[in-house]
């Protein structure tokens, strides 16, 4: 498959014209326009009152019948009977309030392929994504990323890690960033390769560096930039790429040891000195004890995506091995082409079930420990734990409110068990990102859901037609 890498000259022509406009300038694009962008709600002052508050902070713990005070996007206080005379009161009775859920690995652009992966090798996920990825336009990229992000917010996911491996030109990267910005979600955009990029073709770091500089000029922006290189087993210039990424200060995320055909990639990375706290590996499904030890010693984290790892035939997630070695573990959606949806509650339940099944113990992974993977440990893996991941005064206000007044939640027992074993996205009544209420009364507040769905469908029809994939 032929691709279209970003050219240095092309990027700097655009950067020169838009650099003075900051982040909003680089994200503006005549191809995408503004017709799809909703108006994000303003940050306001409010107090959620009388909720069961799971702070996910080791010092604060859980607080029954308690309040969370938010002002100007920041958590001001957590406690009982908080005094806030100018704040709007939000009734938290019969709800659980906890930090927003954090996804640490998701190819958002593949959201148009929901459950499209077929029943034969020729119609499977990898042929599907390569063929249809080539047929994408920047507008398709925008619609796909927005579609995925809308589902994330609806499901209670307040941070996503967009591992974008279909960046076919500058406009594609801009379109993805624009979609993330328009929805108001917190995100890392990991700048990747494109589908079927030739292994001898070098990564264009000039464009990545310029994009990084433009993004860091906007201190209040919810987006950060990472690097998503090709696997070390298929790309021979990996040393150059990792060195360049580290010079730019970019966190690195790479698929590794995903299946038996890709075994011992971690061993190679360890020998080459590539592992470290700035590195996140994805899947690590087939690992040796020595490799797990190398991950632990280097501080490398691992994102597990249980539904795609099992549905795609990679194998069972290695959560027990990683936990035993004290490797930092977090959770991801990966792709709804295989996972079907972006249900982080189901992902938590799956990882607990797999961990306990492999250990042959009901008690190997507790629901509370699993909940940490989707909150504070996810924040640690994304290097944003100083800002989000727990409900602690001084942190940014990323939180969700889950109703217990539904048939699947109606008997309140242990909150952690209830969330991991019983909760569903439909139970999420309110979602707050950086102090903005983006879902309230079970409805998204900043997006026209019908339009998001309609335009995603239109793009899929057009992409399949261009790719001749029926």
Short mmCIF file of C-alpha atoms in Angstrom, two decimals:
data_model
loop_
_atom_site.label_atom_id
_atom_site.label_comp_id
_atom_site.label_asym_id
_atom_site.label_seq_id
_atom_site.Cartn_x
_atom_site.Cartn_y
_atom_site.Cartn_z
CA UNK A 1 0.00 0.00 0.00
CA UNK A 2 1.34 3.40 -0.93
CA UNK A 3 1.05 6.20 1.61
CA UNK A 4 1.63 9.93 1.70
CA UNK A 5 4.01 10.94 4.49
CA UNK A 6 4.00 14.52 5.72
CA UNK A 7 6.62 16.60 3.96
CA UNK A 8 8.76 19.11 5.82
CA UNK A 9 8.13 21.87 3.28
CA UNK A 10 4.38 21.29 3.31
CA UNK A 11 4.24 21.48 7.10
CA UNK A 12 6.29 24.63 7.50
CA UNK A 13 4.27 26.48 4.86
CA UNK A 14 1.21 25.80 7.01
CA UNK A 15 3.01 26.49 10.26
CA UNK A 16 4.26 29.85 9.07
CA UNK A 17 0.75 30.94 8.21
CA UNK A 18 -0.91 29.54 11.32
CA UNK A 19 1.78 29.69 14.00
CA UNK A 20 0.60 33.00 15.41
CA UNK A 21 -2.90 31.59 15.87
CA UNK A 22 -1.86 28.98 18.45
CA UNK A 23 -3.66 25.67 18.77
CA UNK A 24 -6.97 26.87 17.38
CA UNK A 25 -5.18 27.99 14.26
CA UNK A 26 -3.50 24.72 13.50
CA UNK A 27 -6.71 22.81 14.07
CA UNK A 28 -8.77 25.00 11.76
CA UNK A 29 -9.09 23.37 8.37
CA UNK A 30 -11.22 24.30 5.36
CA UNK A 31 -11.77 20.60 4.66
CA UNK A 32 -13.39 20.10 8.04
CA UNK A 33 -14.86 23.52 8.62
CA UNK A 34 -16.83 24.31 11.78
CA UNK A 35 -20.23 22.88 10.92
CA UNK A 36 -19.72 19.85 13.18
CA UNK A 37 -18.26 21.58 16.20
CA UNK A 38 -20.53 22.08 19.17
CA UNK A 39 -20.14 24.86 21.70
CA UNK A 40 -18.35 23.48 24.73
CA UNK A 41 -20.06 24.36 28.01
CA UNK A 42 -18.32 26.97 30.10
CA UNK A 43 -16.52 25.91 33.24
CA UNK A 44 -18.70 26.78 36.20
CA UNK A 45 -18.81 26.40 39.95
CA UNK A 46 -20.86 23.50 41.28
CA UNK A 47 -21.08 21.06 44.16
CA UNK A 48 -22.18 17.45 43.78
CA UNK A 49 -23.92 16.77 47.08
CA UNK A 50 -24.68 13.66 49.12
CA UNK A 51 -23.02 11.15 46.80
CA UNK A 52 -20.95 8.09 47.58
CA UNK A 53 -17.54 9.50 46.64
CA UNK A 54 -14.73 7.16 45.61
CA UNK A 55 -11.73 9.48 45.54
CA UNK A 56 -9.25 6.77 44.45
CA UNK A 57 -6.80 8.64 46.68
CA UNK A 58 -5.09 6.47 49.28
CA UNK A 59 -5.32 9.15 51.96
CA UNK A 60 -8.90 10.29 51.36
CA UNK A 61 -10.46 6.91 50.57
CA UNK A 62 -14.21 6.52 50.08
CA UNK A 63 -16.63 9.03 51.57
CA UNK A 64 -20.32 8.20 52.01
CA UNK A 65 -22.93 10.97 51.77
CA UNK A 66 -20.28 13.47 50.73
CA UNK A 67 -19.75 16.40 48.40
CA UNK A 68 -17.33 17.41 45.65
CA UNK A 69 -16.84 21.14 45.06
CA UNK A 70 -15.60 22.22 41.61
CA UNK A 71 -14.67 25.75 40.55
CA UNK A 72 -12.96 26.96 37.36
CA UNK A 73 -12.11 23.42 36.34
CA UNK A 74 -10.43 22.52 39.63
CA UNK A 75 -11.49 20.34 42.53
CA UNK A 76 -11.72 22.77 45.44
CA UNK A 77 -12.80 20.44 48.21
CA UNK A 78 -14.09 16.95 48.95
CA UNK A 79 -15.99 16.28 52.16
CA UNK A 80 -19.31 16.48 53.96
CA UNK A 81 -21.62 19.50 54.11
CA UNK A 82 -19.27 21.71 52.13
CA UNK A 83 -20.06 25.42 52.24
CA UNK A 84 -20.18 26.98 48.77
CA UNK A 85 -22.83 29.70 48.67
CA UNK A 86 -22.21 30.75 45.05
CA UNK A 87 -22.07 27.24 43.61
CA UNK A 88 -24.78 25.37 41.77
CA UNK A 89 -25.91 22.29 43.69
CA UNK A 90 -26.16 18.96 41.86
CA UNK A 91 -28.05 16.17 43.60
CA UNK A 92 -25.73 13.21 44.10
CA UNK A 93 -28.07 11.01 46.08
CA UNK A 94 -28.19 7.41 44.83
CA UNK A 95 -25.02 7.92 42.81
CA UNK A 96 -21.36 6.99 42.95
CA UNK A 97 -18.94 9.78 42.08
CA UNK A 98 -15.45 8.77 41.01
CA UNK A 99 -12.62 10.01 38.79
CA UNK A 100 -13.22 9.90 35.06
CA UNK A 101 -12.16 6.64 33.45
CA UNK A 102 -8.88 6.70 31.53
CA UNK A 103 -8.24 4.82 28.29
CA UNK A 104 -4.55 4.31 27.51
CA UNK A 105 -4.68 2.75 24.04
CA UNK A 106 -7.21 3.31 21.29
CA UNK A 107 -7.00 3.63 17.51
CA UNK A 108 -9.82 6.15 17.37
CA UNK A 109 -9.77 6.40 13.57
CA UNK A 110 -10.98 2.78 13.29
CA UNK A 111 -14.30 3.56 15.00
CA UNK A 112 -16.08 3.50 11.63
CA UNK A 113 -15.27 -0.22 11.43
CA UNK A 114 -17.31 -1.18 14.49
CA UNK A 115 -17.79 -4.97 14.39
CA UNK A 116 -16.84 -4.98 10.69
CA UNK A 117 -13.98 -7.45 11.07
CA UNK A 118 -15.08 -10.52 9.14
CA UNK A 119 -15.00 -14.29 9.50
CA UNK A 120 -12.10 -15.15 7.20
CA UNK A 121 -8.41 -14.27 7.11
CA UNK A 122 -8.98 -12.12 4.04
CA UNK A 123 -11.73 -10.13 5.79
CA UNK A 124 -10.07 -9.86 9.20
CA UNK A 125 -9.08 -6.76 11.12
CA UNK A 126 -5.65 -6.20 9.60
CA UNK A 127 -6.66 -6.49 5.91
CA UNK A 128 -9.72 -4.40 6.75
CA UNK A 129 -7.83 -1.55 8.39
CA UNK A 130 -5.10 -1.47 5.74
CA UNK A 131 -7.49 -1.41 2.80
CA UNK A 132 -10.02 1.00 4.25
CA UNK A 133 -7.39 3.16 5.92
CA UNK A 134 -5.93 3.96 2.52
CA UNK A 135 -9.36 5.16 1.36
CA UNK A 136 -9.78 7.69 4.20
CA UNK A 137 -10.01 11.42 3.61
CA UNK A 138 -9.24 14.00 6.31
CA UNK A 139 -12.98 14.48 6.77
CA UNK A 140 -13.40 10.75 7.39
CA UNK A 141 -10.62 11.00 9.97
CA UNK A 142 -12.41 13.86 11.71
CA UNK A 143 -15.73 12.06 11.76
CA UNK A 144 -14.23 8.78 12.97
CA UNK A 145 -12.27 10.36 15.82
CA UNK A 146 -15.26 12.47 16.84
CA UNK A 147 -17.53 9.39 16.73
CA UNK A 148 -15.15 7.45 18.98
CA UNK A 149 -14.68 10.36 21.36
CA UNK A 150 -18.42 10.92 21.66
CA UNK A 151 -18.83 7.29 22.67
CA UNK A 152 -15.97 7.64 25.13
CA UNK A 153 -17.61 10.58 26.87
CA UNK A 154 -20.99 8.88 26.92
CA UNK A 155 -19.35 5.84 28.53
CA UNK A 156 -17.60 7.81 31.27
CA UNK A 157 -14.14 7.87 29.67
CA UNK A 158 -12.67 11.33 30.21
CA UNK A 159 -9.15 10.70 28.86
CA UNK A 160 -8.24 8.83 25.69
CA UNK A 161 -4.89 7.88 24.21
CA UNK A 162 -5.25 8.12 20.45
CA UNK A 163 -2.60 5.88 18.91
CA UNK A 164 -3.15 7.14 15.38
CA UNK A 165 -1.55 4.85 12.81
CA UNK A 166 -3.21 6.30 9.74
CA UNK A 167 -1.56 9.74 9.53
CA UNK A 168 -1.35 9.94 5.74
CA UNK A 169 -0.69 13.69 5.48
CA UNK A 170 -0.71 16.84 7.56
CA UNK A 171 -4.45 17.27 7.06
CA UNK A 172 -5.15 13.88 8.63
CA UNK A 173 -3.29 14.79 11.81
CA UNK A 174 -5.03 18.16 11.93
CA UNK A 175 -8.42 16.52 11.46
CA UNK A 176 -7.86 14.10 14.33
CA UNK A 177 -6.66 16.87 16.64
CA UNK A 178 -9.61 19.04 15.65
CA UNK A 179 -12.06 16.28 16.56
CA UNK A 180 -10.44 15.79 19.96
CA UNK A 181 -10.57 19.52 20.60
CA UNK A 182 -14.19 19.92 19.46
CA UNK A 183 -15.44 17.26 21.86
CA UNK A 184 -13.64 18.66 24.91
CA UNK A 185 -12.06 15.39 26.00
CA UNK A 186 -8.62 15.07 27.58
CA UNK A 187 -6.28 13.22 25.25
CA UNK A 188 -2.82 12.24 24.20
CA UNK A 189 -2.41 12.14 20.43
CA UNK A 190 0.38 9.71 19.61
CA UNK A 191 1.65 10.56 16.17
CA UNK A 192 2.04 7.29 14.31
CA UNK A 193 2.85 5.77 11.00
CA UNK A 194 0.30 5.01 8.32
CA UNK A 195 -1.14 1.68 7.28
CA UNK A 196 1.32 -0.47 5.28
CA UNK A 197 4.03 2.18 5.40
CA UNK A 198 7.16 0.73 3.76
CA UNK A 199 9.65 -0.46 6.36
CA UNK A 200 12.47 1.39 4.62
CA UNK A 201 10.65 4.73 4.79
CA UNK A 202 11.91 6.93 7.61
CA UNK A 203 9.68 8.72 10.08
CA UNK A 204 9.24 12.43 9.36
CA UNK A 205 10.34 13.96 12.65
CA UNK A 206 10.47 17.50 11.27
CA UNK A 207 6.68 17.54 11.15
CA UNK A 208 6.30 15.92 14.55
CA UNK A 209 8.70 18.43 16.10
CA UNK A 210 6.88 21.38 14.58
CA UNK A 211 3.50 20.05 15.69
CA UNK A 212 4.84 19.53 19.19
CA UNK A 213 6.07 23.10 19.39
CA UNK A 214 2.73 24.48 18.29
CA UNK A 215 0.87 22.36 20.84
CA UNK A 216 3.06 23.24 23.81
CA UNK A 217 2.46 26.94 23.19
CA UNK A 218 -1.07 26.42 24.48
CA UNK A 219 -0.68 25.66 28.17
CA UNK A 220 -4.34 25.21 28.92
CA UNK A 221 -5.04 22.79 26.13
CA UNK A 222 -6.23 19.32 27.05
CA UNK A 223 -4.12 17.68 24.36
CA UNK A 224 -0.58 16.36 24.59
CA UNK A 225 1.60 14.74 21.97
CA UNK A 226 3.25 11.33 21.96
CA UNK A 227 5.04 9.13 19.46
CA UNK A 228 3.75 5.79 18.15
CA UNK A 229 6.55 4.01 16.26
CA UNK A 230 6.38 0.86 14.21
CA UNK A 231 7.19 -2.44 15.92
CA UNK A 232 10.89 -3.14 16.33
CA UNK A 233 10.51 -6.50 14.58
CA UNK A 234 9.36 -4.91 11.32
CA UNK A 235 11.13 -1.53 11.28
CA UNK A 236 14.91 -1.51 11.25
CA UNK A 237 15.44 2.21 11.92
CA UNK A 238 13.96 1.99 15.40
CA UNK A 239 17.11 3.24 17.14
CA UNK A 240 16.94 6.53 15.23
CA UNK A 241 13.22 6.92 15.93
CA UNK A 242 13.50 6.35 19.66
CA UNK A 243 16.49 8.65 19.93
CA UNK A 244 14.66 11.41 18.07
CA UNK A 245 11.50 10.97 20.13
CA UNK A 246 13.48 11.23 23.34
CA UNK A 247 15.28 14.34 22.13
CA UNK A 248 11.85 15.88 21.62
CA UNK A 249 10.70 14.71 25.06
CA UNK A 250 7.89 12.62 23.60
CA UNK A 251 6.46 9.63 25.46
CA UNK A 252 6.68 6.49 23.31
CA UNK A 253 3.98 3.87 22.84
CA UNK A 254 4.55 0.74 20.76
CA UNK A 255 2.87 -2.62 20.17
CA UNK A 256 5.09 -5.40 21.52
CA UNK A 257 4.91 -9.18 21.94
CA UNK A 258 1.32 -9.05 20.75
CA UNK A 259 1.32 -12.65 19.50
CA UNK A 260 3.64 -15.62 19.14
CA UNK A 261 4.83 -14.35 15.77
CA UNK A 262 6.05 -11.18 17.51
CA UNK A 263 7.60 -12.81 20.56
CA UNK A 264 10.85 -11.56 22.10
CA UNK A 265 10.41 -7.96 20.92
CA UNK A 266 10.69 -6.88 24.55
CA UNK A 267 13.96 -8.78 24.89
CA UNK A 268 15.29 -6.94 21.83
CA UNK A 269 14.17 -3.57 23.18
CA UNK A 270 15.82 -4.32 26.49
CA UNK A 271 19.11 -5.24 24.83
CA UNK A 272 18.97 -2.05 22.76
CA UNK A 273 18.34 0.11 25.82
CA UNK A 274 14.95 1.27 24.55
CA UNK A 275 12.83 0.50 27.60
CA UNK A 276 12.16 3.12 30.26
CA UNK A 277 9.60 5.11 32.21
CA UNK A 278 8.81 7.12 29.08
CA UNK A 279 7.74 3.95 27.26
CA UNK A 280 4.38 2.22 27.20
CA UNK A 281 4.04 -1.18 25.59
CA UNK A 282 0.72 -2.42 24.27
CA UNK A 283 -0.53 -6.01 24.64
CA UNK A 284 2.61 -7.92 25.78
CA UNK A 285 0.46 -11.02 25.41
CA UNK A 286 3.31 -13.49 24.89
CA UNK A 287 6.09 -12.71 27.36
CA UNK A 288 8.83 -14.62 29.13
CA UNK A 289 9.55 -14.24 32.85
CA UNK A 290 12.83 -12.55 31.92
CA UNK A 291 10.99 -10.00 29.78
CA UNK A 292 8.53 -9.22 32.57
CA UNK A 293 11.49 -8.65 34.88
CA UNK A 294 13.03 -6.30 32.30
CA UNK A 295 9.81 -4.30 32.17
CA UNK A 296 9.72 -4.00 35.95
CA UNK A 297 13.37 -2.95 36.26
CA UNK A 298 13.09 -0.33 33.52
CA UNK A 299 9.81 1.18 34.73
CA UNK A 300 8.12 0.48 31.41
CA UNK A 301 4.31 0.37 31.64
CA UNK A 302 1.90 -1.90 29.76
CA UNK A 303 -1.55 -1.15 28.38
CA UNK A 304 -3.81 -4.20 28.21
CA UNK A 305 -6.82 -4.39 25.90
CA UNK A 306 -8.50 -7.65 26.94
CA UNK A 307 -11.34 -7.72 24.44
CA UNK A 308 -9.19 -7.23 21.35
CA UNK A 309 -6.39 -9.44 22.65
CA UNK A 310 -8.85 -12.31 23.04
CA UNK A 311 -11.15 -11.52 20.10
CA UNK A 312 -8.16 -11.02 17.78
CA UNK A 313 -6.63 -14.34 18.77
CA UNK A 314 -3.48 -12.91 20.35
CA UNK A 315 -4.05 -14.81 23.58
CA UNK A 316 -5.06 -14.07 27.16
CA UNK A 317 -3.94 -10.83 28.84
CA UNK A 318 -0.91 -11.33 31.08
CA UNK A 319 -2.26 -9.23 33.92
CA UNK A 320 -1.31 -11.70 36.66
CA UNK A 321 2.32 -11.94 35.57
CA UNK A 322 2.63 -8.18 35.25
CA UNK A 323 0.99 -7.55 38.62
CA UNK A 324 3.27 -10.03 40.35
CA UNK A 325 6.30 -8.16 39.02
CA UNK A 326 4.81 -4.76 39.95
CA UNK A 327 4.71 -3.53 36.36
CA UNK A 328 2.46 -0.49 35.93
CA UNK A 329 -0.65 -1.72 34.09
CA UNK A 330 -3.49 0.26 32.53
CA UNK A 331 -6.42 -0.50 30.23
CA UNK A 332 -7.45 0.38 26.69
CA UNK A 333 -10.27 -0.03 24.18
CA UNK A 334 -7.87 -0.58 21.24
CA UNK A 335 -10.40 -0.74 18.40
CA UNK A 336 -14.17 -1.15 18.27
CA UNK A 337 -13.68 -3.13 15.05
CA UNK A 338 -12.90 -6.00 17.42
CA UNK A 339 -14.04 -4.85 20.86
CA UNK A 340 -17.46 -3.76 19.58
CA UNK A 341 -17.83 -0.81 21.92
CA UNK A 342 -16.00 1.46 24.33
CA UNK A 343 -17.34 0.05 27.58
CA UNK A 344 -14.59 0.50 30.18
CA UNK A 345 -16.77 -1.16 32.81
CA UNK A 346 -16.86 -4.31 30.69
CA UNK A 347 -13.12 -4.03 30.08
CA UNK A 348 -12.53 -3.92 33.83
CA UNK A 349 -14.78 -6.93 34.34
CA UNK A 350 -12.95 -8.82 31.58
CA UNK A 351 -9.50 -8.17 33.01
CA UNK A 352 -10.63 -9.24 36.48
CA UNK A 353 -12.20 -12.41 35.08
CA UNK A 354 -9.14 -13.33 33.02
CA UNK A 355 -6.76 -12.63 35.89
CA UNK A 356 -8.76 -14.74 38.32
CA UNK A 357 -9.31 -17.53 35.81
CA UNK A 358 -5.62 -17.85 35.03
CA UNK A 359 -4.77 -17.80 38.74
CA UNK A 360 -7.60 -20.25 39.47
CA UNK A 361 -8.60 -17.98 42.32
CA UNK A 362 -11.69 -15.91 42.96
CA UNK A 363 -9.57 -13.40 44.83
CA UNK A 364 -6.47 -12.79 42.67
CA UNK A 365 -7.70 -9.43 41.38
CA UNK A 366 -10.05 -7.40 43.54
CA UNK A 367 -12.52 -5.02 41.88
CA UNK A 368 -10.97 -2.07 43.68
CA UNK A 369 -7.52 -2.94 42.33
CA UNK A 370 -8.98 -3.26 38.83
CA UNK A 371 -10.73 0.09 39.23
CA UNK A 372 -7.33 1.63 39.93
CA UNK A 373 -6.17 0.48 36.50
CA UNK A 374 -8.89 2.56 34.86
CA UNK A 375 -8.34 5.65 37.02
CA UNK A 376 -5.19 6.52 38.96
CA UNK A 377 -2.94 3.92 37.30
CA UNK A 378 -4.17 5.05 33.90
CA UNK A 379 -3.22 8.58 34.88
CA UNK A 380 0.21 7.39 36.01
CA UNK A 381 0.71 5.57 32.71
CA UNK A 382 -0.18 8.77 30.83
CA UNK A 383 2.03 10.84 33.16
CA UNK A 384 -0.89 13.02 34.22
CA UNK A 385 -1.45 11.70 37.76
CA UNK A 386 -0.53 15.10 39.15
CA UNK A 387 -3.60 16.49 37.38
CA UNK A 388 -6.25 13.74 37.20
CA UNK A 389 -6.92 10.14 38.18
CA UNK A 390 -8.19 10.83 41.70
CA UNK A 391 -10.58 13.27 43.32
CA UNK A 392 -8.19 15.36 45.35
CA UNK A 393 -8.32 19.10 46.01
CA UNK A 394 -6.04 20.92 43.61
CA UNK A 395 -6.44 18.43 40.78
CA UNK A 396 -8.39 19.15 37.60
CA UNK A 397 -12.04 18.20 37.74
CA UNK A 398 -12.35 15.07 35.62
CA UNK A 399 -15.11 13.04 37.24
CA UNK A 400 -18.16 10.93 36.53
CA UNK A 401 -21.40 10.33 38.40
CA UNK A 402 -22.88 6.83 38.12
CA UNK A 403 -26.51 6.27 39.02
CA UNK A 404 -27.46 3.32 41.21
CA UNK A 405 -31.16 3.75 40.40
CA UNK A 406 -31.21 1.30 37.50
CA UNK A 407 -32.23 -2.34 37.50
CA UNK A 408 -28.66 -3.53 37.01
CA UNK A 409 -27.41 -1.32 39.86
CA UNK A 410 -30.39 -0.99 42.17
CA UNK A 411 -29.15 -2.90 45.22
CA UNK A 412 -26.19 -0.97 46.63
CA UNK A 413 -23.53 -3.25 48.06
CA UNK A 414 -19.80 -2.61 47.76
CA UNK A 415 -19.18 0.32 45.42
CA UNK A 416 -16.05 -1.08 43.76
CA UNK A 417 -17.70 -4.46 43.13
CA UNK A 418 -20.79 -2.74 41.78
CA UNK A 419 -18.83 -0.60 39.31
CA UNK A 420 -16.59 -3.36 37.99
CA UNK A 421 -19.09 -6.20 37.97
CA UNK A 422 -22.45 -4.54 37.28
CA UNK A 423 -22.14 -1.03 35.86
CA UNK A 424 -22.70 -0.10 32.22
CA UNK A 425 -22.24 3.12 30.22
CA UNK A 426 -26.00 3.74 30.42
CA UNK A 427 -25.63 4.17 34.19
CA UNK A 428 -23.30 7.15 33.74
CA UNK A 429 -25.48 10.16 34.48
CA UNK A 430 -22.86 12.92 34.40
CA UNK A 431 -19.38 13.35 32.91
CA UNK A 432 -17.11 16.28 33.73
CA UNK A 433 -13.82 17.03 31.95
CA UNK A 434 -11.67 19.88 33.24
CA UNK A 435 -14.70 21.34 34.97
CA UNK A 436 -16.95 21.25 31.90
CA UNK A 437 -20.10 19.15 32.20
CA UNK A 438 -20.07 17.19 28.92
CA UNK A 439 -22.78 14.71 29.86
CA UNK A 440 -25.72 15.48 32.12
CA UNK A 441 -28.93 13.60 32.79
CA UNK A 442 -27.47 10.84 30.60
CA UNK A 443 -27.23 13.12 27.55
CA UNK A 444 -24.14 14.61 25.89
CA UNK A 445 -24.26 18.38 26.22
CA UNK A 446 -21.84 19.59 23.53
CA UNK A 447 -22.50 17.24 20.63
CA UNK A 448 -25.41 16.56 18.32
CA UNK A 449 -25.42 12.79 18.66
CA UNK A 450 -27.68 12.19 15.66
CA UNK A 451 -25.36 14.24 13.47
CA UNK A 452 -22.27 12.47 14.79
CA UNK A 453 -23.81 9.08 13.99
CA UNK A 454 -25.21 10.11 10.61
CA UNK A 455 -21.93 11.57 9.40
CA UNK A 456 -19.96 8.55 10.67
CA UNK A 457 -22.30 6.30 8.69
CA UNK A 458 -21.93 8.47 5.60
CA UNK A 459 -18.16 8.30 5.86
CA UNK A 460 -18.16 4.52 6.24
CA UNK A 461 -20.31 4.12 3.12
CA UNK A 462 -17.98 6.41 1.16
CA UNK A 463 -14.81 4.72 2.46
CA UNK A 464 -16.10 1.24 1.61
CA UNK A 465 -17.07 2.41 -1.85
CA UNK A 466 -13.66 3.96 -2.51
CA UNK A 467 -11.92 0.86 -1.15
CA UNK A 468 -14.26 -1.52 -3.00
CA UNK A 469 -14.88 -3.36 0.28
CA UNK A 470 -18.34 -4.88 0.38
#
